[in-house]
Amino acid sequence: MRSATVPTAMRAAAAALILGACADEEVLRGLDGEQAREALAALAASGVEGREVRGDGPDAPASIAVPRGEAARARRLLAAEGLPRARPPGLAQLFGAQGLVPTPVEERARLLLGLQGELARTLEAVDGVVAARVHLALPAPDPLRPEPPRPARASVLLRCRPGARERLEGLAEGIRQLVAGSAEGLAAGSVSVVVVAGPPPPPVPAARGPARVLLGAGAAASAVAAGALGLLALRARGRARP
């Protein structure tokens, strides 16, 4: 009766090995829909199969899971792409809910911060841009001072994918026009644009498909089976002795 439990234990061990090899591991969590889509697209472009895991409710944060053997590589890829991107607050976030009545100074500061966030989001939609930062210096006119205010200025920092820097630098004049057109009194010549390239993505290792995972699990199961057969043989020899 005891020998009959050996194949059962062998099958259970093999199943545990297969399930452990195929299990997924979370690499990102607490994402909104756009952040999750960007992460999945970046992983797919590098040959890593990811899936989105979302909790209950349409507004529940999402997580990204990948096969356990690809987790370390997926984290390196996402870090190289600067993902997930921190979303700068836009006008809707800054003016959506207000408590006390803001002062004119607070209102203007909030408007500038929201405008910077909207411009950064627009620039991040350009192909090749990983992250964008926009800083606006728009002096407010002072009715108590007769002299004209200082000229408005702005600066743009773009972090791009490797190989996209030259193309984005060729778009610098268009970026200046875009930023200048969003703020009153800002000239395109007063907008500075800096483009920096991010690190290259990690190299792609040898393929590790389901067949290889199952093959490794099958080899482990074969080892368990060999041990079980050896145990049965020893028991049979012991019973055969006079």
PDB file of N, CA, C and O in Angstrom, residues 171-211:
ATOM      1  N   LEU A 171      13.451  68.872 -34.220  1.00  0.00           N
ATOM      2  CA  LEU A 171      12.113  69.413 -33.958  1.00  0.00           C
ATOM      3  C   LEU A 171      12.141  70.542 -32.930  1.00  0.00           C
ATOM      4  O   LEU A 171      11.077  70.986 -32.473  1.00  0.00           O
ATOM      5  N   ALA A 172      13.326  70.997 -32.549  1.00  0.00           N
ATOM      6  CA  ALA A 172      13.436  71.990 -31.477  1.00  0.00           C
ATOM      7  C   ALA A 172      12.681  73.270 -31.805  1.00  0.00           C
ATOM      8  O   ALA A 172      12.022  73.850 -30.932  1.00  0.00           O
ATOM      9  N   GLU A 173      12.752  73.728 -33.049  1.00  0.00           N
ATOM     10  CA  GLU A 173      12.066  74.972 -33.402  1.00  0.00           C
ATOM     11  C   GLU A 173      10.547  74.811 -33.287  1.00  0.00           C
ATOM     12  O   GLU A 173       9.849  75.714 -32.800  1.00  0.00           O
ATOM     13  N   GLY A 174      10.028  73.683 -33.708  1.00  0.00           N
ATOM     14  CA  GLY A 174       8.603  73.430 -33.549  1.00  0.00           C
ATOM     15  C   GLY A 174       8.193  73.361 -32.093  1.00  0.00           C
ATOM     16  O   GLY A 174       7.100  73.816 -31.711  1.00  0.00           O
ATOM     17  N   ILE A 175       9.061  72.784 -31.244  1.00  0.00           N
ATOM     18  CA  ILE A 175       8.768  72.721 -29.812  1.00  0.00           C
ATOM     19  C   ILE A 175       8.757  74.124 -29.215  1.00  0.00           C
ATOM     20  O   ILE A 175       7.898  74.455 -28.378  1.00  0.00           O
ATOM     21  N   ARG A 176       9.685  74.955 -29.630  1.00  0.00           N
ATOM     22  CA  ARG A 176       9.683  76.347 -29.152  1.00  0.00           C
ATOM     23  C   ARG A 176       8.386  77.058 -29.535  1.00  0.00           C
ATOM     24  O   ARG A 176       7.802  77.780 -28.727  1.00  0.00           O
ATOM     25  N   GLN A 177       7.947  76.856 -30.770  1.00  0.00           N
ATOM     26  CA  GLN A 177       6.707  77.492 -31.209  1.00  0.00           C
ATOM     27  C   GLN A 177       5.508  76.972 -30.416  1.00  0.00           C
ATOM     28  O   GLN A 177       4.590  77.728 -30.075  1.00  0.00           O
ATOM     29  N   LEU A 178       5.519  75.689 -30.128  1.00  0.00           N
ATOM     30  CA  LEU A 178       4.419  75.098 -29.367  1.00  0.00           C
ATOM     31  C   LEU A 178       4.334  75.704 -27.971  1.00  0.00           C
ATOM     32  O   LEU A 178       3.251  76.084 -27.499  1.00  0.00           O
ATOM     33  N   VAL A 179       5.478  75.784 -27.283  1.00  0.00           N
ATOM     34  CA  VAL A 179       5.485  76.315 -25.923  1.00  0.00           C
ATOM     35  C   VAL A 179       5.156  77.807 -25.930  1.00  0.00           C
ATOM     36  O   VAL A 179       4.383  78.296 -25.095  1.00  0.00           O
ATOM     37  N   ALA A 180       5.731  78.537 -26.873  1.00  0.00           N
ATOM     38  CA  ALA A 180       5.483  79.978 -26.926  1.00  0.00           C
ATOM     39  C   ALA A 180       4.022  80.288 -27.219  1.00  0.00           C
ATOM     40  O   ALA A 180       3.466  81.261 -26.706  1.00  0.00           O
ATOM     41  N   GLY A 181       3.391  79.474 -28.031  1.00  0.00           N
ATOM     42  CA  GLY A 181       1.994  79.723 -28.359  1.00  0.00           C
ATOM     43  C   GLY A 181       1.031  79.441 -27.231  1.00  0.00           C
ATOM     44  O   GLY A 181      -0.155  79.799 -27.322  1.00  0.00           O
ATOM     45  N   SER A 182       1.501  78.803 -26.150  1.00  0.00           N
ATOM     46  CA  SER A 182       0.613  78.469 -25.038  1.00  0.00           C
ATOM     47  C   SER A 182       0.623  79.524 -23.942  1.00  0.00           C
ATOM     48  O   SER A 182      -0.184  79.438 -23.007  1.00  0.00           O
ATOM     49  N   ALA A 183       1.541  80.481 -23.999  1.00  0.00           N
ATOM     50  CA  ALA A 183       1.651  81.489 -22.945  1.00  0.00           C
ATOM     51  C   ALA A 183       1.697  82.872 -23.571  1.00  0.00           C
ATOM     52  O   ALA A 183       2.468  83.112 -24.515  1.00  0.00           O
ATOM     53  N   GLU A 184       0.922  83.774 -23.040  1.00  0.00           N
ATOM     54  CA  GLU A 184       0.870  85.137 -23.563  1.00  0.00           C
ATOM     55  C   GLU A 184       2.168  85.880 -23.231  1.00  0.00           C
ATOM     56  O   GLU A 184       2.670  85.814 -22.100  1.00  0.00           O
ATOM     57  N   GLY A 185       2.703  86.549 -24.225  1.00  0.00           N
ATOM     58  CA  GLY A 185       3.908  87.334 -24.021  1.00  0.00           C
ATOM     59  C   GLY A 185       5.197  86.536 -24.090  1.00  0.00           C
ATOM     60  O   GLY A 185       6.273  87.085 -23.823  1.00  0.00           O
ATOM     61  N   LEU A 186       5.126  85.273 -24.431  1.00  0.00           N
ATOM     62  CA  LEU A 186       6.318  84.423 -24.510  1.00  0.00           C
ATOM     63  C   LEU A 186       6.727  84.282 -25.964  1.00  0.00           C
ATOM     64  O   LEU A 186       5.947  83.814 -26.798  1.00  0.00           O
ATOM     65  N   ALA A 187       7.959  84.681 -26.287  1.00  0.00           N
ATOM     66  CA  ALA A 187       8.486  84.577 -27.646  1.00  0.00           C
ATOM     67  C   ALA A 187       9.196  83.241 -27.827  1.00  0.00           C
ATOM     68  O   ALA A 187       9.782  82.689 -26.877  1.00  0.00           O
ATOM     69  N   ALA A 188       9.156  82.713 -29.046  1.00  0.00           N
ATOM     70  CA  ALA A 188       9.797  81.422 -29.317  1.00  0.00           C
ATOM     71  C   ALA A 188      11.295  81.491 -29.066  1.00  0.00           C
ATOM     72  O   ALA A 188      11.907  80.502 -28.635  1.00  0.00           O
ATOM     73  N   GLY A 189      11.909  82.653 -29.314  1.00  0.00           N
ATOM     74  CA  GLY A 189      13.345  82.783 -29.070  1.00  0.00           C
ATOM     75  C   GLY A 189      13.715  82.744 -27.606  1.00  0.00           C
ATOM     76  O   GLY A 189      14.906  82.600 -27.276  1.00  0.00           O
ATOM     77  N   SER A 190      12.739  82.882 -26.709  1.00  0.00           N
ATOM     78  CA  SER A 190      13.004  82.848 -25.269  1.00  0.00           C
ATOM     79  C   SER A 190      12.754  81.476 -24.661  1.00  0.00           C
ATOM     80  O   SER A 190      12.716  81.340 -23.440  1.00  0.00           O
ATOM     81  N   VAL A 191      12.553  80.494 -25.514  1.00  0.00           N
ATOM     82  CA  VAL A 191      12.325  79.118 -25.053  1.00  0.00           C
ATOM     83  C   VAL A 191      13.570  78.295 -25.373  1.00  0.00           C
ATOM     84  O   VAL A 191      13.981  78.194 -26.536  1.00  0.00           O
ATOM     85  N   SER A 192      14.179  77.714 -24.373  1.00  0.00           N
ATOM     86  CA  SER A 192      15.336  76.840 -24.562  1.00  0.00           C
ATOM     87  C   SER A 192      14.904  75.388 -24.496  1.00  0.00           C
ATOM     88  O   SER A 192      14.058  75.022 -23.663  1.00  0.00           O
ATOM     89  N   VAL A 193      15.468  74.577 -25.371  1.00  0.00           N
ATOM     90  CA  VAL A 193      15.107  73.162 -25.463  1.00  0.00           C
ATOM     91  C   VAL A 193      16.379  72.332 -25.309  1.00  0.00           C
ATOM     92  O   VAL A 193      17.360  72.554 -26.029  1.00  0.00           O
ATOM     93  N   VAL A 194      16.358  71.396 -24.384  1.00  0.00           N
ATOM     94  CA  VAL A 194      17.481  70.485 -24.146  1.00  0.00           C
ATOM     95  C   VAL A 194      16.971  69.055 -24.310  1.00  0.00           C
ATOM     96  O   VAL A 194      15.954  68.681 -23.707  1.00  0.00           O
ATOM     97  N   VAL A 195      17.684  68.278 -25.118  1.00  0.00           N
ATOM     98  CA  VAL A 195      17.310  66.884 -25.372  1.00  0.00           C
ATOM     99  C   VAL A 195      18.451  65.988 -24.887  1.00  0.00           C
ATOM    100  O   VAL A 195      19.608  66.176 -25.290  1.00  0.00           O
ATOM    101  N   VAL A 196      18.141  65.057 -24.029  1.00  0.00           N
ATOM    102  CA  VAL A 196      19.135  64.099 -23.525  1.00  0.00           C
ATOM    103  C   VAL A 196      18.635  62.692 -23.811  1.00  0.00           C
ATOM    104  O   VAL A 196      17.435  62.417 -23.751  1.00  0.00           O
ATOM    105  N   ALA A 197      19.557  61.810 -24.138  1.00  0.00           N
ATOM    106  CA  ALA A 197      19.212  60.420 -24.452  1.00  0.00           C
ATOM    107  C   ALA A 197      19.329  59.566 -23.207  1.00  0.00           C
ATOM    108  O   ALA A 197      20.271  59.715 -22.417  1.00  0.00           O
ATOM    109  N   GLY A 198      18.364  58.681 -23.012  1.00  0.00           N
ATOM    110  CA  GLY A 198      18.398  57.755 -21.896  1.00  0.00           C
ATOM    111  C   GLY A 198      19.347  56.597 -22.161  1.00  0.00           C
ATOM    112  O   GLY A 198      19.888  56.448 -23.267  1.00  0.00           O
ATOM    113  N   PRO A 199      19.583  55.747 -21.165  1.00  0.00           N
ATOM    114  CA  PRO A 199      20.473  54.608 -21.351  1.00  0.00           C
ATOM    115  C   PRO A 199      19.872  53.591 -22.301  1.00  0.00           C
ATOM    116  O   PRO A 199      18.649  53.489 -22.428  1.00  0.00           O
ATOM    117  N   PRO A 200      20.711  52.822 -23.003  1.00  0.00           N
ATOM    118  CA  PRO A 200      20.173  51.787 -23.897  1.00  0.00           C
ATOM    119  C   PRO A 200      19.484  50.702 -23.105  1.00  0.00           C
ATOM    120  O   PRO A 200      19.807  50.449 -21.942  1.00  0.00           O
ATOM    121  N   PRO A 201      18.503  50.028 -23.707  1.00  0.00           N
ATOM    122  CA  PRO A 201      17.808  48.938 -23.002  1.00  0.00           C
ATOM    123  C   PRO A 201      18.747  47.762 -22.778  1.00  0.00           C
ATOM    124  O   PRO A 201      19.735  47.596 -23.501  1.00  0.00           O
ATOM    125  N   PRO A 202      18.496  46.944 -21.760  1.00  0.00           N
ATOM    126  CA  PRO A 202      19.345  45.781 -21.517  1.00  0.00           C
ATOM    127  C   PRO A 202      19.287  44.803 -22.674  1.00  0.00           C
ATOM    128  O   PRO A 202      18.295  44.734 -23.403  1.00  0.00           O
ATOM    129  N   PRO A 203      20.351  44.030 -22.900  1.00  0.00           N
ATOM    130  CA  PRO A 203      20.345  43.079 -24.019  1.00  0.00           C
ATOM    131  C   PRO A 203      19.301  42.005 -23.848  1.00  0.00           C
ATOM    132  O   PRO A 203      18.916  41.646 -22.737  1.00  0.00           O
ATOM    133  N   VAL A 204      18.823  41.511 -24.983  1.00  0.00           N
ATOM    134  CA  VAL A 204      17.810  40.465 -24.973  1.00  0.00           C
ATOM    135  C   VAL A 204      18.496  39.111 -24.785  1.00  0.00           C
ATOM    136  O   VAL A 204      19.358  38.734 -25.591  1.00  0.00           O
ATOM    137  N   PRO A 205      18.176  38.363 -23.731  1.00  0.00           N
ATOM    138  CA  PRO A 205      18.798  37.060 -23.531  1.00  0.00           C
ATOM    139  C   PRO A 205      18.222  36.027 -24.480  1.00  0.00           C
ATOM    140  O   PRO A 205      17.346  36.302 -25.297  1.00  0.00           O
ATOM    141  N   ALA A 206      18.744  34.804 -24.366  1.00  0.00           N
ATOM    142  CA  ALA A 206      18.230  33.715 -25.186  1.00  0.00           C
ATOM    143  C   ALA A 206      16.762  33.478 -24.873  1.00  0.00           C
ATOM    144  O   ALA A 206      16.285  33.710 -23.770  1.00  0.00           O
ATOM    145  N   ALA A 207      16.037  33.023 -25.889  1.00  0.00           N
ATOM    146  CA  ALA A 207      14.589  32.839 -25.745  1.00  0.00           C
ATOM    147  C   ALA A 207      14.294  31.826 -24.657  1.00  0.00           C
ATOM    148  O   ALA A 207      14.943  30.798 -24.540  1.00  0.00           O
ATOM    149  N   ARG A 208      13.263  32.161 -23.879  1.00  0.00           N
ATOM    150  CA  ARG A 208      12.839  31.243 -22.817  1.00  0.00           C
ATOM    151  C   ARG A 208      11.341  31.046 -22.957  1.00  0.00           C
ATOM    152  O   ARG A 208      10.536  31.652 -22.256  1.00  0.00           O
ATOM    153  N   GLY A 209      10.953  30.242 -23.922  1.00  0.00           N
ATOM    154  CA  GLY A 209       9.537  30.032 -24.189  1.00  0.00           C
ATOM    155  C   GLY A 209       8.943  28.979 -23.291  1.00  0.00           C
ATOM    156  O   GLY A 209       9.615  28.357 -22.470  1.00  0.00           O
ATOM    157  N   PRO A 210       7.632  28.733 -23.473  1.00  0.00           N
ATOM    158  CA  PRO A 210       6.969  27.715 -22.649  1.00  0.00           C
ATOM    159  C   PRO A 210       7.564  26.330 -22.817  1.00  0.00           C
ATOM    160  O   PRO A 210       7.601  25.538 -21.884  1.00  0.00           O
ATOM    161  N   ALA A 211       8.061  26.028 -24.048  1.00  0.00           N
ATOM    162  CA  ALA A 211       8.619  24.694 -24.266  1.00  0.00           C
ATOM    163  C   ALA A 211       9.822  24.465 -23.382  1.00  0.00           C
ATOM    164  O   ALA A 211       9.999  23.403 -22.791  1.00  0.00           O
TER     165      ALA A 211
END
